[in-house]
Coordinates of N, CA and C in Angstrom, one line a residue:
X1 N -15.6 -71.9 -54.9 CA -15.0 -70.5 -54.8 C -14.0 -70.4 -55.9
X2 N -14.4 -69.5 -56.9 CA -13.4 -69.5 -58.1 C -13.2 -67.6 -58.1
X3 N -11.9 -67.9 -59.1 CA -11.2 -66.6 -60.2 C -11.7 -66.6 -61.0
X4 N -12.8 -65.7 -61.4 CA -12.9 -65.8 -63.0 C -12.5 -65.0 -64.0
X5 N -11.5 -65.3 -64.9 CA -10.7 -64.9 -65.9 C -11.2 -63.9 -66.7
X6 N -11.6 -63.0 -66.5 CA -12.3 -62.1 -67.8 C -11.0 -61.9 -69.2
X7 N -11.7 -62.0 -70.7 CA -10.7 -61.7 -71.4 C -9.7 -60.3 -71.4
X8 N -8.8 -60.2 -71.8 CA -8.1 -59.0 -71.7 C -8.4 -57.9 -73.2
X9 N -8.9 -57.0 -72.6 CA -9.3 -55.6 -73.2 C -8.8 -54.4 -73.2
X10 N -9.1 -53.7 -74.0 CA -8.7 -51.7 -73.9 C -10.0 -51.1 -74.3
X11 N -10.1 -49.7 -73.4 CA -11.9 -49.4 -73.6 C -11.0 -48.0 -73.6
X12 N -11.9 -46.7 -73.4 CA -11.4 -45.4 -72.6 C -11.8 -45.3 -71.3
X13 N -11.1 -44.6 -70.5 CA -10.5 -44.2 -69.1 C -12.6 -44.3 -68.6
X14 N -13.5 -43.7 -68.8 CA -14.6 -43.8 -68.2 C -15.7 -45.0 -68.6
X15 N -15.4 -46.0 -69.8 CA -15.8 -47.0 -70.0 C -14.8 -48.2 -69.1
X16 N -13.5 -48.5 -69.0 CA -12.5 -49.1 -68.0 C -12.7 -48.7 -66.3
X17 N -13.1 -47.3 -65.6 CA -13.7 -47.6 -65.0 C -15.0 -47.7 -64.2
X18 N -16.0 -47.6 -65.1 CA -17.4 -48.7 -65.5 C -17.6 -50.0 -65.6
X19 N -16.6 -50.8 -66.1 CA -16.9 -51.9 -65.8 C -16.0 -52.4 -64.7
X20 N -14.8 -51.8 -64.3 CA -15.1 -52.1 -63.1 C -15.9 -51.9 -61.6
X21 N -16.6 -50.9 -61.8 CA -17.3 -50.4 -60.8 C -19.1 -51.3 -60.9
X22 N -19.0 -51.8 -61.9 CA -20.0 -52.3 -62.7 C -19.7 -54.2 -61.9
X23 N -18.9 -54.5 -62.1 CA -18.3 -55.7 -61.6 C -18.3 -55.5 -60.0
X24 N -17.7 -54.9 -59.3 CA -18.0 -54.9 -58.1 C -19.8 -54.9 -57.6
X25 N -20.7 -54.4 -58.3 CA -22.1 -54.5 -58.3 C -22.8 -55.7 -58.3
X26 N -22.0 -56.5 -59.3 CA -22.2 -58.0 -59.6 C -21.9 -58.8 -59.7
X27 N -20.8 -59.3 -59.2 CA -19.1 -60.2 -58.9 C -20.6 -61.2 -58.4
X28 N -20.4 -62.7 -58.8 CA -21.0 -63.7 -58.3 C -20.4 -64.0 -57.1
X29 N -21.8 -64.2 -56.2 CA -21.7 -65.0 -54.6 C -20.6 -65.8 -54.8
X30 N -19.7 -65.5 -53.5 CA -18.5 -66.8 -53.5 C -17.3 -66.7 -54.2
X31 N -17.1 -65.8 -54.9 CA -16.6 -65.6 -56.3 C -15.7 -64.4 -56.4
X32 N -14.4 -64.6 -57.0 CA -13.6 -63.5 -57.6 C -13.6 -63.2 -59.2
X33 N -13.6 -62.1 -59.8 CA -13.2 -61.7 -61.0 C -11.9 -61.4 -60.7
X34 N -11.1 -61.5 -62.0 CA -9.9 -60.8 -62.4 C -10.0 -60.2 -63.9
X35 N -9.3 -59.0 -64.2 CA -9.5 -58.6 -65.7 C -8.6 -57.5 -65.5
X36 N -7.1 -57.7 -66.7 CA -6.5 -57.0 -67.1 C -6.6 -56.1 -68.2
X37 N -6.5 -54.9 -68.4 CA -6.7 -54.3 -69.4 C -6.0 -53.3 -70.3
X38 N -6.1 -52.8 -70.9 CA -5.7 -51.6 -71.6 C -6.3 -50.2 -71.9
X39 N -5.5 -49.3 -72.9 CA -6.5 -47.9 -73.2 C -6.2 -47.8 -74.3
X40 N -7.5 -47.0 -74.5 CA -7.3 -46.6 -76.1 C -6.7 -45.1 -76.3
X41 N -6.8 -44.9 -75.3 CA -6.6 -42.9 -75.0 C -5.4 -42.9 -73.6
X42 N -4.8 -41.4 -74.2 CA -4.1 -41.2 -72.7 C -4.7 -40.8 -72.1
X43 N -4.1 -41.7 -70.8 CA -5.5 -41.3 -69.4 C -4.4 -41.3 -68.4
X44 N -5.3 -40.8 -67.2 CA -4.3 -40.3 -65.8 C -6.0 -40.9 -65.4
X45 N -6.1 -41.7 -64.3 CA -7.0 -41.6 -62.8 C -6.4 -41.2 -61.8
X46 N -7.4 -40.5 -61.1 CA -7.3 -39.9 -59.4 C -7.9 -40.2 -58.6
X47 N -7.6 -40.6 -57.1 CA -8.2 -41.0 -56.2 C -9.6 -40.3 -55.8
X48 N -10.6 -41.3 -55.2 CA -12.2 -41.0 -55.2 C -12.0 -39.4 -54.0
X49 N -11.0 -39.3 -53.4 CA -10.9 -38.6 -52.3 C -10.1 -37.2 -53.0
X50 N -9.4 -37.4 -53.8 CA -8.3 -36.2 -54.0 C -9.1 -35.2 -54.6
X51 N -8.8 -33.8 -54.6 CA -9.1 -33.3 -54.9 C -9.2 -32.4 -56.6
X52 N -9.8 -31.8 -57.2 CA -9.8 -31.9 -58.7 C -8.8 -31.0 -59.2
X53 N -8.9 -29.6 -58.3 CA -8.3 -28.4 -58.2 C -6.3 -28.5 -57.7
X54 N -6.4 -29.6 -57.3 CA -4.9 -30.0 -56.9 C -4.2 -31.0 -58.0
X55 N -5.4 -31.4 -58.7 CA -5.0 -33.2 -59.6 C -4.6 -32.0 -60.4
X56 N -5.3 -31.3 -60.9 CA -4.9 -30.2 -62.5 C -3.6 -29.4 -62.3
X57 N -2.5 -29.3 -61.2 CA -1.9 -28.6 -60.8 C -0.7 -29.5 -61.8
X58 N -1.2 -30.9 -61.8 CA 0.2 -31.9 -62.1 C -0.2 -32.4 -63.3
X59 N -1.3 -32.5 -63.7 CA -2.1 -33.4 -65.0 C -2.5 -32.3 -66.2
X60 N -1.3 -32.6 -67.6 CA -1.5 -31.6 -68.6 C -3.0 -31.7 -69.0
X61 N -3.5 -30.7 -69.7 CA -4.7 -30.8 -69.9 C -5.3 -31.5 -71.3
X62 N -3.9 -31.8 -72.2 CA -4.6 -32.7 -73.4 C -4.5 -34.3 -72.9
X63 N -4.6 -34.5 -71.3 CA -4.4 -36.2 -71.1 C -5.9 -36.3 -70.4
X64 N -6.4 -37.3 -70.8 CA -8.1 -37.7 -70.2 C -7.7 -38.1 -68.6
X65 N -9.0 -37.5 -68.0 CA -8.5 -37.5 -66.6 C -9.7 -38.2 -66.0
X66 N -9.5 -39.0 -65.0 CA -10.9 -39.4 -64.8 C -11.3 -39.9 -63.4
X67 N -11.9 -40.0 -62.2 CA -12.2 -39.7 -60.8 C -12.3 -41.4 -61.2
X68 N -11.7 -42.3 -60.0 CA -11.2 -43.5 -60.1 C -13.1 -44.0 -58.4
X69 N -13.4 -44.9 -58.7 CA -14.0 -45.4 -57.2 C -13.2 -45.7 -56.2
X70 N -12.1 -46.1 -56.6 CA -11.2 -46.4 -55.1 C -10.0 -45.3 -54.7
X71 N -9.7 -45.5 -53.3 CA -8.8 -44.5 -52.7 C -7.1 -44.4 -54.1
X72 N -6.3 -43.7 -53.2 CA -5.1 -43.7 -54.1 C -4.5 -42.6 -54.5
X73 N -3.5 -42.1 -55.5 CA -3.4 -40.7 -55.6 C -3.4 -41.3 -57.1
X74 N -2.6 -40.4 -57.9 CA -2.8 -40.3 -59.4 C -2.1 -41.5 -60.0
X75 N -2.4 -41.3 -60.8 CA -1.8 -42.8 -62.0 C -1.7 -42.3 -63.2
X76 N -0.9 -42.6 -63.6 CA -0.1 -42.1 -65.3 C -0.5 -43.6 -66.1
X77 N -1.5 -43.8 -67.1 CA -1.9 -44.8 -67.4 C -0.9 -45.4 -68.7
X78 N 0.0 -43.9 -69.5 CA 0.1 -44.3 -70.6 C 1.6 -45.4 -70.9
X79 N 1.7 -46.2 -70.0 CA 2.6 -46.7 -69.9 C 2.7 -47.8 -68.7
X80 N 1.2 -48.6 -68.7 CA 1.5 -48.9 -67.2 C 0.6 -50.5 -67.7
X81 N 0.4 -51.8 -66.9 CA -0.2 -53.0 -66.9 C -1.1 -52.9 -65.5
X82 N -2.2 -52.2 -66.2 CA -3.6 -51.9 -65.4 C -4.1 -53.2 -65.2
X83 N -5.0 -53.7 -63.6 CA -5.5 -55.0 -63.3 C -7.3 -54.7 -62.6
X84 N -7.9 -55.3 -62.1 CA -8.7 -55.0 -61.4 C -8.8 -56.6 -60.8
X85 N -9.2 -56.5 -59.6 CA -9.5 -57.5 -58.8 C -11.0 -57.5 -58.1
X86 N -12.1 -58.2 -58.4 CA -13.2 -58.0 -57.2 C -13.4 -59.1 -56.6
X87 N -14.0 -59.4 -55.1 CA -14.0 -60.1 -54.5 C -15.5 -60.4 -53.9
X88 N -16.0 -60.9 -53.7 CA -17.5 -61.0 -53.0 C -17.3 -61.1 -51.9
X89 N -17.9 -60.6 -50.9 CA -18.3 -60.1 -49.4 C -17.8 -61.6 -48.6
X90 N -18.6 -62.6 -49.6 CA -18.7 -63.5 -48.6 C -17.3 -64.4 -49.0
X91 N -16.1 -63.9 -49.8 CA -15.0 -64.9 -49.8 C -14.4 -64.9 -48.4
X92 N -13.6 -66.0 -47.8 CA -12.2 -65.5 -47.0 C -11.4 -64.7 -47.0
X93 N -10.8 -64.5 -48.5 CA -10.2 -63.0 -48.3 C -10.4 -62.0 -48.4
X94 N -12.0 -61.7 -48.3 CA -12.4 -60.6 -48.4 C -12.5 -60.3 -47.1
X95 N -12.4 -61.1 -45.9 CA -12.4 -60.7 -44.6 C -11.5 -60.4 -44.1
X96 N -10.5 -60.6 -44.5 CA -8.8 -59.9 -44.9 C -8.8 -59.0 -44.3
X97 N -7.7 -58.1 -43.5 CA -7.5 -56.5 -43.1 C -7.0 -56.1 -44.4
X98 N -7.5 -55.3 -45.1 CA -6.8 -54.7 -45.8 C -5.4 -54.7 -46.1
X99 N -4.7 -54.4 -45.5 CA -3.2 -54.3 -45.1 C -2.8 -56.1 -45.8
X100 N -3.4 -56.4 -44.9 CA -2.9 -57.7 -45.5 C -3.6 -58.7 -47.1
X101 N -4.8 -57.8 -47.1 CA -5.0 -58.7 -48.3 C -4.0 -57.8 -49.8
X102 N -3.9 -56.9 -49.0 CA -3.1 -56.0 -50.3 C -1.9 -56.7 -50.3
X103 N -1.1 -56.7 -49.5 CA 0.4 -57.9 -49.1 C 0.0 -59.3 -50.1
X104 N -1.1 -59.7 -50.2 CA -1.0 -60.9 -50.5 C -1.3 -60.5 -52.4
X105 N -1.9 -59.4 -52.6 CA -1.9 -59.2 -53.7 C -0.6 -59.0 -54.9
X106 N 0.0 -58.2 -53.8 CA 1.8 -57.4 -54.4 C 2.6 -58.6 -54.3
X107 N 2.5 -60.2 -53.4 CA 3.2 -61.2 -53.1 C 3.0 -62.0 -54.4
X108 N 1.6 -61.8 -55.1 CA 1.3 -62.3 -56.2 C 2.1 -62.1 -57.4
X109 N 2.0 -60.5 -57.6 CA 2.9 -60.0 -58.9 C 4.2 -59.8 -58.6
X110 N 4.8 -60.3 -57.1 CA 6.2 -60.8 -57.2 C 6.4 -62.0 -57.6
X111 N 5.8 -62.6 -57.5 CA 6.2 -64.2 -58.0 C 6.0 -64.5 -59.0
X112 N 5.4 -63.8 -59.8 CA 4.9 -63.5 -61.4 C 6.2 -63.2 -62.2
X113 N 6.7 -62.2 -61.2 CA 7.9 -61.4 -61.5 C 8.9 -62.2 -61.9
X114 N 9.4 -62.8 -60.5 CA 10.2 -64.0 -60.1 C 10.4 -64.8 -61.0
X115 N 9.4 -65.5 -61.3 CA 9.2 -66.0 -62.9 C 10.4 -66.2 -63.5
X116 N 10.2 -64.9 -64.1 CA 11.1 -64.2 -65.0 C 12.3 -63.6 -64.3
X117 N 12.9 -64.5 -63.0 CA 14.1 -63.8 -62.3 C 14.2 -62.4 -62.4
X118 N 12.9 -61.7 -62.1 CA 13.4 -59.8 -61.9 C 13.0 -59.6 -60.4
X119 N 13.9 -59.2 -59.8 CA 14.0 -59.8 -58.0 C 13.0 -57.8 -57.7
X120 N 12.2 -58.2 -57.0 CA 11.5 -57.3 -56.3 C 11.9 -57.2 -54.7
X121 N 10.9 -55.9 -54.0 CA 11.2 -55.9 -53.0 C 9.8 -55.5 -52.4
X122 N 9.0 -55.5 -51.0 CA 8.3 -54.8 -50.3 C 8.5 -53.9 -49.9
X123 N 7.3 -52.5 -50.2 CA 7.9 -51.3 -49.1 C 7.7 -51.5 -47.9
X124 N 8.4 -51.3 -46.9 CA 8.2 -51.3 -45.0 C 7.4 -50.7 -44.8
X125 N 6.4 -50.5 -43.8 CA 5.6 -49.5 -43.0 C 6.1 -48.6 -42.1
X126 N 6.9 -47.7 -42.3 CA 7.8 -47.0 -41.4 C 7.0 -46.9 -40.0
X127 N 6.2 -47.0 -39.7 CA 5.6 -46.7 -38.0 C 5.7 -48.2 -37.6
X128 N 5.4 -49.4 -38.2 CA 5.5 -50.5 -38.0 C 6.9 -50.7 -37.6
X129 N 7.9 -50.6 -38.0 CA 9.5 -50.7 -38.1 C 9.8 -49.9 -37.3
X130 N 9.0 -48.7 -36.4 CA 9.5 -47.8 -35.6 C 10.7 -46.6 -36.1
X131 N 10.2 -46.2 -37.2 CA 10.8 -45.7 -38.2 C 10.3 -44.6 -38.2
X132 N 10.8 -43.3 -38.4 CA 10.1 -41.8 -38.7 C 9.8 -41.8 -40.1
X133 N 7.7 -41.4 -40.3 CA 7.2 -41.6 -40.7 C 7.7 -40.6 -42.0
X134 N 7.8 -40.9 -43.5 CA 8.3 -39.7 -44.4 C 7.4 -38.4 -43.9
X135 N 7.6 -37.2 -44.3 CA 7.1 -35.7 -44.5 C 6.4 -36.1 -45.6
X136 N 4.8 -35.5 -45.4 CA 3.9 -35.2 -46.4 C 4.1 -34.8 -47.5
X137 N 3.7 -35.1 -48.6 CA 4.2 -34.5 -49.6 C 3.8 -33.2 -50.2
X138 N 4.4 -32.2 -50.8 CA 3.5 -31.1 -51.2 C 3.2 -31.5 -52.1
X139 N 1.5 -31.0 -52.5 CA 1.2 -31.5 -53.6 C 0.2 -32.4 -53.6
X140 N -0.8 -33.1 -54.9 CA -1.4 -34.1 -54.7 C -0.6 -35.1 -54.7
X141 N -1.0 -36.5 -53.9 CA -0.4 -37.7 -54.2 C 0.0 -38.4 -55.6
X142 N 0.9 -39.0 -55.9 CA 0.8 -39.7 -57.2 C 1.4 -40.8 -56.7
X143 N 0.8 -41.8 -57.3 CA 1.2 -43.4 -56.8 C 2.6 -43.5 -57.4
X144 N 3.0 -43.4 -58.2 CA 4.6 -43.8 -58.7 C 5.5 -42.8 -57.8
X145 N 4.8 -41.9 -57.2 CA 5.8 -40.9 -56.6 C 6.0 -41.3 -55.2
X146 N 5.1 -41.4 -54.3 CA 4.9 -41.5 -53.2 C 4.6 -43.3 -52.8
X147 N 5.7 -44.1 -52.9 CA 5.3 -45.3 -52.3 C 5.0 -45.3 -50.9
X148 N 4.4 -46.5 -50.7 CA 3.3 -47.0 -49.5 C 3.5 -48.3 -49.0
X149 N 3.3 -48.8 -47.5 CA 3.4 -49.9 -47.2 C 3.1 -50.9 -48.2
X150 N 3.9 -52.1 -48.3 CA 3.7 -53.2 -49.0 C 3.3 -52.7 -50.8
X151 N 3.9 -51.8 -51.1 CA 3.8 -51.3 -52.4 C 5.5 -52.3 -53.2
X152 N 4.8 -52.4 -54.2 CA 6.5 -53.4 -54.8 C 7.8 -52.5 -55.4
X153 N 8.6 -52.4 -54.8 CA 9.8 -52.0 -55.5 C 10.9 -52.4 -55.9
X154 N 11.8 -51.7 -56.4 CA 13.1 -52.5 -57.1 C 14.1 -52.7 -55.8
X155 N 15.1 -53.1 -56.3 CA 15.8 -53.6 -55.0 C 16.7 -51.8 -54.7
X156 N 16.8 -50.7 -55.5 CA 17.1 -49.7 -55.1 C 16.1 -48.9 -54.9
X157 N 14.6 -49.0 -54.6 CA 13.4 -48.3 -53.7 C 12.8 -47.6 -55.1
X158 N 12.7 -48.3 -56.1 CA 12.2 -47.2 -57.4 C 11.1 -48.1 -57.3
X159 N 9.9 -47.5 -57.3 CA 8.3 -48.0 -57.0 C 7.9 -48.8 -59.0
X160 N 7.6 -50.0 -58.5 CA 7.0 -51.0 -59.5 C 5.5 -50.8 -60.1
X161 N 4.9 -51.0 -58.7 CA 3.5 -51.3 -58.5 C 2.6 -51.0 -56.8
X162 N 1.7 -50.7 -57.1 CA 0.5 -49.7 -56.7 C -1.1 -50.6 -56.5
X163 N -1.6 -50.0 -55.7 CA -2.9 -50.8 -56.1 C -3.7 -49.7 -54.9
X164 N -5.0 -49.6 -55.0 CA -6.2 -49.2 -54.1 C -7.3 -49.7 -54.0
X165 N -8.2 -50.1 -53.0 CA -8.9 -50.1 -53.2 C -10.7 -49.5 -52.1
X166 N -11.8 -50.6 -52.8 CA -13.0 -50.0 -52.2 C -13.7 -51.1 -52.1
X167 N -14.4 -50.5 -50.5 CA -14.9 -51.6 -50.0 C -16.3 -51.7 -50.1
X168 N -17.4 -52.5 -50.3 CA -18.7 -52.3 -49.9 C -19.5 -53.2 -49.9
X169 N -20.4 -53.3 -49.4 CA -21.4 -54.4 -48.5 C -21.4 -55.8 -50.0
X170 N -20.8 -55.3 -51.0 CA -21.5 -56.8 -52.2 C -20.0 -57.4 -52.5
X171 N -19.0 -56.4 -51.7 CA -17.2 -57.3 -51.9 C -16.4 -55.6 -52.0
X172 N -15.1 -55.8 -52.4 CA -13.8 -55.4 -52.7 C -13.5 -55.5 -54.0
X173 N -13.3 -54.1 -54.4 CA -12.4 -54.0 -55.6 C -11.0 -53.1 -55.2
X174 N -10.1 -53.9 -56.1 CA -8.6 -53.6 -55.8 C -8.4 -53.5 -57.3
X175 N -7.9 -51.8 -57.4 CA -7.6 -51.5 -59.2 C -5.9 -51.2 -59.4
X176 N -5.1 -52.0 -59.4 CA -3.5 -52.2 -59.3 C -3.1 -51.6 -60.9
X177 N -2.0 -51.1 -60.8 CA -1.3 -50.8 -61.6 C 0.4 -50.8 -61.8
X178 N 0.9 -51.5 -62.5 CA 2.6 -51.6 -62.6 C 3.5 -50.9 -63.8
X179 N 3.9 -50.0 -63.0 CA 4.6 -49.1 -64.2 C 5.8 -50.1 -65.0
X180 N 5.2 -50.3 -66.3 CA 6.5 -51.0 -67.2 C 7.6 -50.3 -67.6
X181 N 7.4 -48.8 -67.3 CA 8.8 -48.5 -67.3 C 10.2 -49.1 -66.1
X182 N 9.3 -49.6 -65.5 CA 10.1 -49.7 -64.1 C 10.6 -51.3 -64.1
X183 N 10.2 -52.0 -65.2 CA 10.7 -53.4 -65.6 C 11.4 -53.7 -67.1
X184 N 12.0 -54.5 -66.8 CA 13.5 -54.8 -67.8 C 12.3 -54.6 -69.2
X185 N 13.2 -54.1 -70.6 CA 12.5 -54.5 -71.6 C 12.1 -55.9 -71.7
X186 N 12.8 -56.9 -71.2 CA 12.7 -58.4 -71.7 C 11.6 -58.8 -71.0
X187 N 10.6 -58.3 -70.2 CA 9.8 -58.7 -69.5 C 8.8 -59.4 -71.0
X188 N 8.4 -61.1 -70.2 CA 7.9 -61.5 -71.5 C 6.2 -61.4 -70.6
X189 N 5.2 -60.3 -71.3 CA 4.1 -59.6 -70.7 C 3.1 -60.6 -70.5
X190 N 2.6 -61.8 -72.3 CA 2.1 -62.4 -72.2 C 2.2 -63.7 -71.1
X191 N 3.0 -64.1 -70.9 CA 3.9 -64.7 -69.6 C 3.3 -64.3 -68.3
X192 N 3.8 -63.4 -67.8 CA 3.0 -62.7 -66.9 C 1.6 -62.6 -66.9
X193 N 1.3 -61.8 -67.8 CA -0.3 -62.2 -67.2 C -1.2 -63.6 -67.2
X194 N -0.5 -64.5 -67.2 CA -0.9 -66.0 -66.9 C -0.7 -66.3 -65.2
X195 N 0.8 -66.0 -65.5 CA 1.2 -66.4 -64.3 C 0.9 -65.3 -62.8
X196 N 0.4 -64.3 -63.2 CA 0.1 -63.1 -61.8 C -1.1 -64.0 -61.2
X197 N -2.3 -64.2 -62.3 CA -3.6 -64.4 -62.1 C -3.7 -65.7 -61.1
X198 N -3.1 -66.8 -61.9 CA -2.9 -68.2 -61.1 C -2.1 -67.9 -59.6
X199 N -1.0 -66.6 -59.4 CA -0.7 -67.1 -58.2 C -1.3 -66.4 -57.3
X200 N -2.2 -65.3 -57.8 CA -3.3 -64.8 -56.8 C -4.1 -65.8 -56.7
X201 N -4.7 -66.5 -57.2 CA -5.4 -68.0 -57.2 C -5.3 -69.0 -56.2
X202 N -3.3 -69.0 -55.7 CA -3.0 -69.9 -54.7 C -3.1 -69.3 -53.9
X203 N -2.5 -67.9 -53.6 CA -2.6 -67.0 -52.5 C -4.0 -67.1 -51.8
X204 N -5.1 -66.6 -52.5 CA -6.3 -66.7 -52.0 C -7.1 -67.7 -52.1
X205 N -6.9 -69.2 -51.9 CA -7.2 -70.3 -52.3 C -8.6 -70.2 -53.1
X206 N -8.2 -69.7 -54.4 CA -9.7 -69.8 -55.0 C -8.9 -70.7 -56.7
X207 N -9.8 -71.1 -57.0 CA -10.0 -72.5 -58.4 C -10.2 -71.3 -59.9
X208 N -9.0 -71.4 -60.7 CA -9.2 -70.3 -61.7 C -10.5 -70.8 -62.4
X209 N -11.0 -69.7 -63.1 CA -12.0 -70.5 -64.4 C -12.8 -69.2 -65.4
X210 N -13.0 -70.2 -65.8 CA -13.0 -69.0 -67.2 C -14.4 -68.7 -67.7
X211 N -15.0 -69.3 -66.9 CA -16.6 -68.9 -67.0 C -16.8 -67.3 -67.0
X212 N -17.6 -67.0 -67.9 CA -17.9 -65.1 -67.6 C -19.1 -65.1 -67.2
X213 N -20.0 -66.0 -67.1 CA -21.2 -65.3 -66.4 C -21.6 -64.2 -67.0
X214 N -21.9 -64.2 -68.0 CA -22.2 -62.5 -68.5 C -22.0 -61.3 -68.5
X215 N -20.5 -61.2 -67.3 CA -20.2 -60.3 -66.9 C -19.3 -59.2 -67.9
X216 N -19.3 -57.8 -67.3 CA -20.6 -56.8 -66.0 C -21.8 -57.0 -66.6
X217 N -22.6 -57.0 -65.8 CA -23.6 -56.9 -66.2 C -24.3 -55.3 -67.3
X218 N -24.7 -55.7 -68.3 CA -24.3 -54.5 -69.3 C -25.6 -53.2 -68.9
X219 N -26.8 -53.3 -68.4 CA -27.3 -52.6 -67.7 C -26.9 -51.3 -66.4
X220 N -25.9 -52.2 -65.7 CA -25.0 -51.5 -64.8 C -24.1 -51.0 -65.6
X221 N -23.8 -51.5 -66.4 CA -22.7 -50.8 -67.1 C -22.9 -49.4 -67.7
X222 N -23.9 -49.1 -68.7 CA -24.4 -47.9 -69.1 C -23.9 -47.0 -68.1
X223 N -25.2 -47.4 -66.9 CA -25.2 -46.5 -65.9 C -23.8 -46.2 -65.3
X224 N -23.2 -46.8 -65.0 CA -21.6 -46.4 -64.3 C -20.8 -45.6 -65.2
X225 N -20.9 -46.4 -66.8 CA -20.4 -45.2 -67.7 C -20.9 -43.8 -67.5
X226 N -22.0 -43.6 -67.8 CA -22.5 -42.0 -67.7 C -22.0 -41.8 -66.4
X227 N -21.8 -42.1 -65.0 CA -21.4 -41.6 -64.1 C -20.3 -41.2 -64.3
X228 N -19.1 -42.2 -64.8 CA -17.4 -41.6 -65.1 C -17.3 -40.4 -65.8
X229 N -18.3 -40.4 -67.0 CA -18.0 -39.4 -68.0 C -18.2 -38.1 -67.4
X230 N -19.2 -37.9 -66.8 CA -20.0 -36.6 -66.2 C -19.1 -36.1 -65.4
X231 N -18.7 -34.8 -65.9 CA -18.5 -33.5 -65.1 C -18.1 -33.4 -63.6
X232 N -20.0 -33.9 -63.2 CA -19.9 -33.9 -61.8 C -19.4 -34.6 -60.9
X233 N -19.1 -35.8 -61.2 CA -18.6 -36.6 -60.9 C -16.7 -36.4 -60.7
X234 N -16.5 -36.1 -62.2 CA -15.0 -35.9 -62.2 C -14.5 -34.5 -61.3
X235 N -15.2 -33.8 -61.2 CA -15.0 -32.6 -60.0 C -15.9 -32.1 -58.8
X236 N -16.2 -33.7 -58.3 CA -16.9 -33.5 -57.0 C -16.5 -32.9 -56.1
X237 N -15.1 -33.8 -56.0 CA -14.5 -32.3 -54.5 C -13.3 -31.3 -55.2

């Protein structure tokens, strides 16, 4: 049961999520991907649920916008350390409650953090804590705006990092994002992405490795690209 290290890339907003949606298709039995990336373009993604007519209320119109496969509200990409995670059906932590495999994810890129002594915090579940739940927000969601259970913050509640994901019969993908505005300049990046990957590795007891297996498979890939790019897709609901 391994991690496998995909190298680190930048595509545009509907090629980035194609292969990941392309990887969840084909993540090997037993097996996790990890692959951090970049953009070539400014992009914003929106949750597979939000709506299009509400996303354009908040999202200028010269920034590429693009309908994401997993839950979540908006994301401001031009400034952020984008991840994806997939998991195969048949790992142990894919049988995870959600809630908690996501905890073990955010637990990851705090100790990553830690590292580099930049002290994080968890958000609470206000209903869990018997806490009055915040007021809805007007407006579409945006992940930097509206933190969420077990979302990572600073030790005065300013939101770090974010993640959503989507579930389905071949595994879990979890597409995380951490606003680097929200971390010291000295954050040393290449550092970090060594160390996030390895401690999701212990977390989820899986063996890193650097095998690519050909992955995504570039057949699926095509196809999931023309899906992101299209119209219909980006303004289904």
């Amino acid at each position: 049961m391994s991690l496998i290290l995909l190298p680190e890339n930048a595509h545009d907003a509907a090629t980035n999520m194609a292969i990941d949606a392309s990887l969840l298709d084909s993540v090997p039995e037993k097996s996790a991907v990890f692959r951090h990336y970049g953009w070539t373009e400014p992009a914003i993604t929106f949750g597979y649920t939000q709506r299009i007519r509400e996303v354009r209320t908040v999202v200028p119109e010269t920034i590429r916008l693009c309908r994401r496969l997993t839950g979540g509200g908006i994301v401001d990409h031009r400034n952020d350390w984008t991840y994806a995670l997939i998991l195969h059906a048949q790992l142990e932590a894919a049988q995870l409650p959600a809630t908690e495999l996501y905890e073990k994810v955010h637990q990851s890129v705090q100790n990553a953090l830690a590292d580099q002594t930049i002290t994080t915090r968890l958000a609470p579940c206000p209903r869990a804590c018997g806490q009055t739940p915040p007021p809805k927000p007007v407006g579409p969601s945006q992940c930097f705006v509206q933190p969420t259970a077990n979302d990572i913050l600073q030790p005065d509640g300013r939101k770090i990092a974010g993640a959503a994901m989507k579930r389905t019969r071949q595994g879990i993908l979890i597409q995380g994002s951490i606003d680097l505005s929200a971390l010291p300049e000295t954050l040393d990046a290449p550092t970090f992405s060594r160390a996030f990957p390895a401690a999701l590795a212990e977390r989820l007891q899986l063996k890193l490795s650097k095998d690519r297996k050909q992955l995504p498979n570039q057949q699926s890939l095509q196809a999931k690209y023309n899906q992101f790019m299209s119209a219909e897709w980006t303004a289904r609901r």
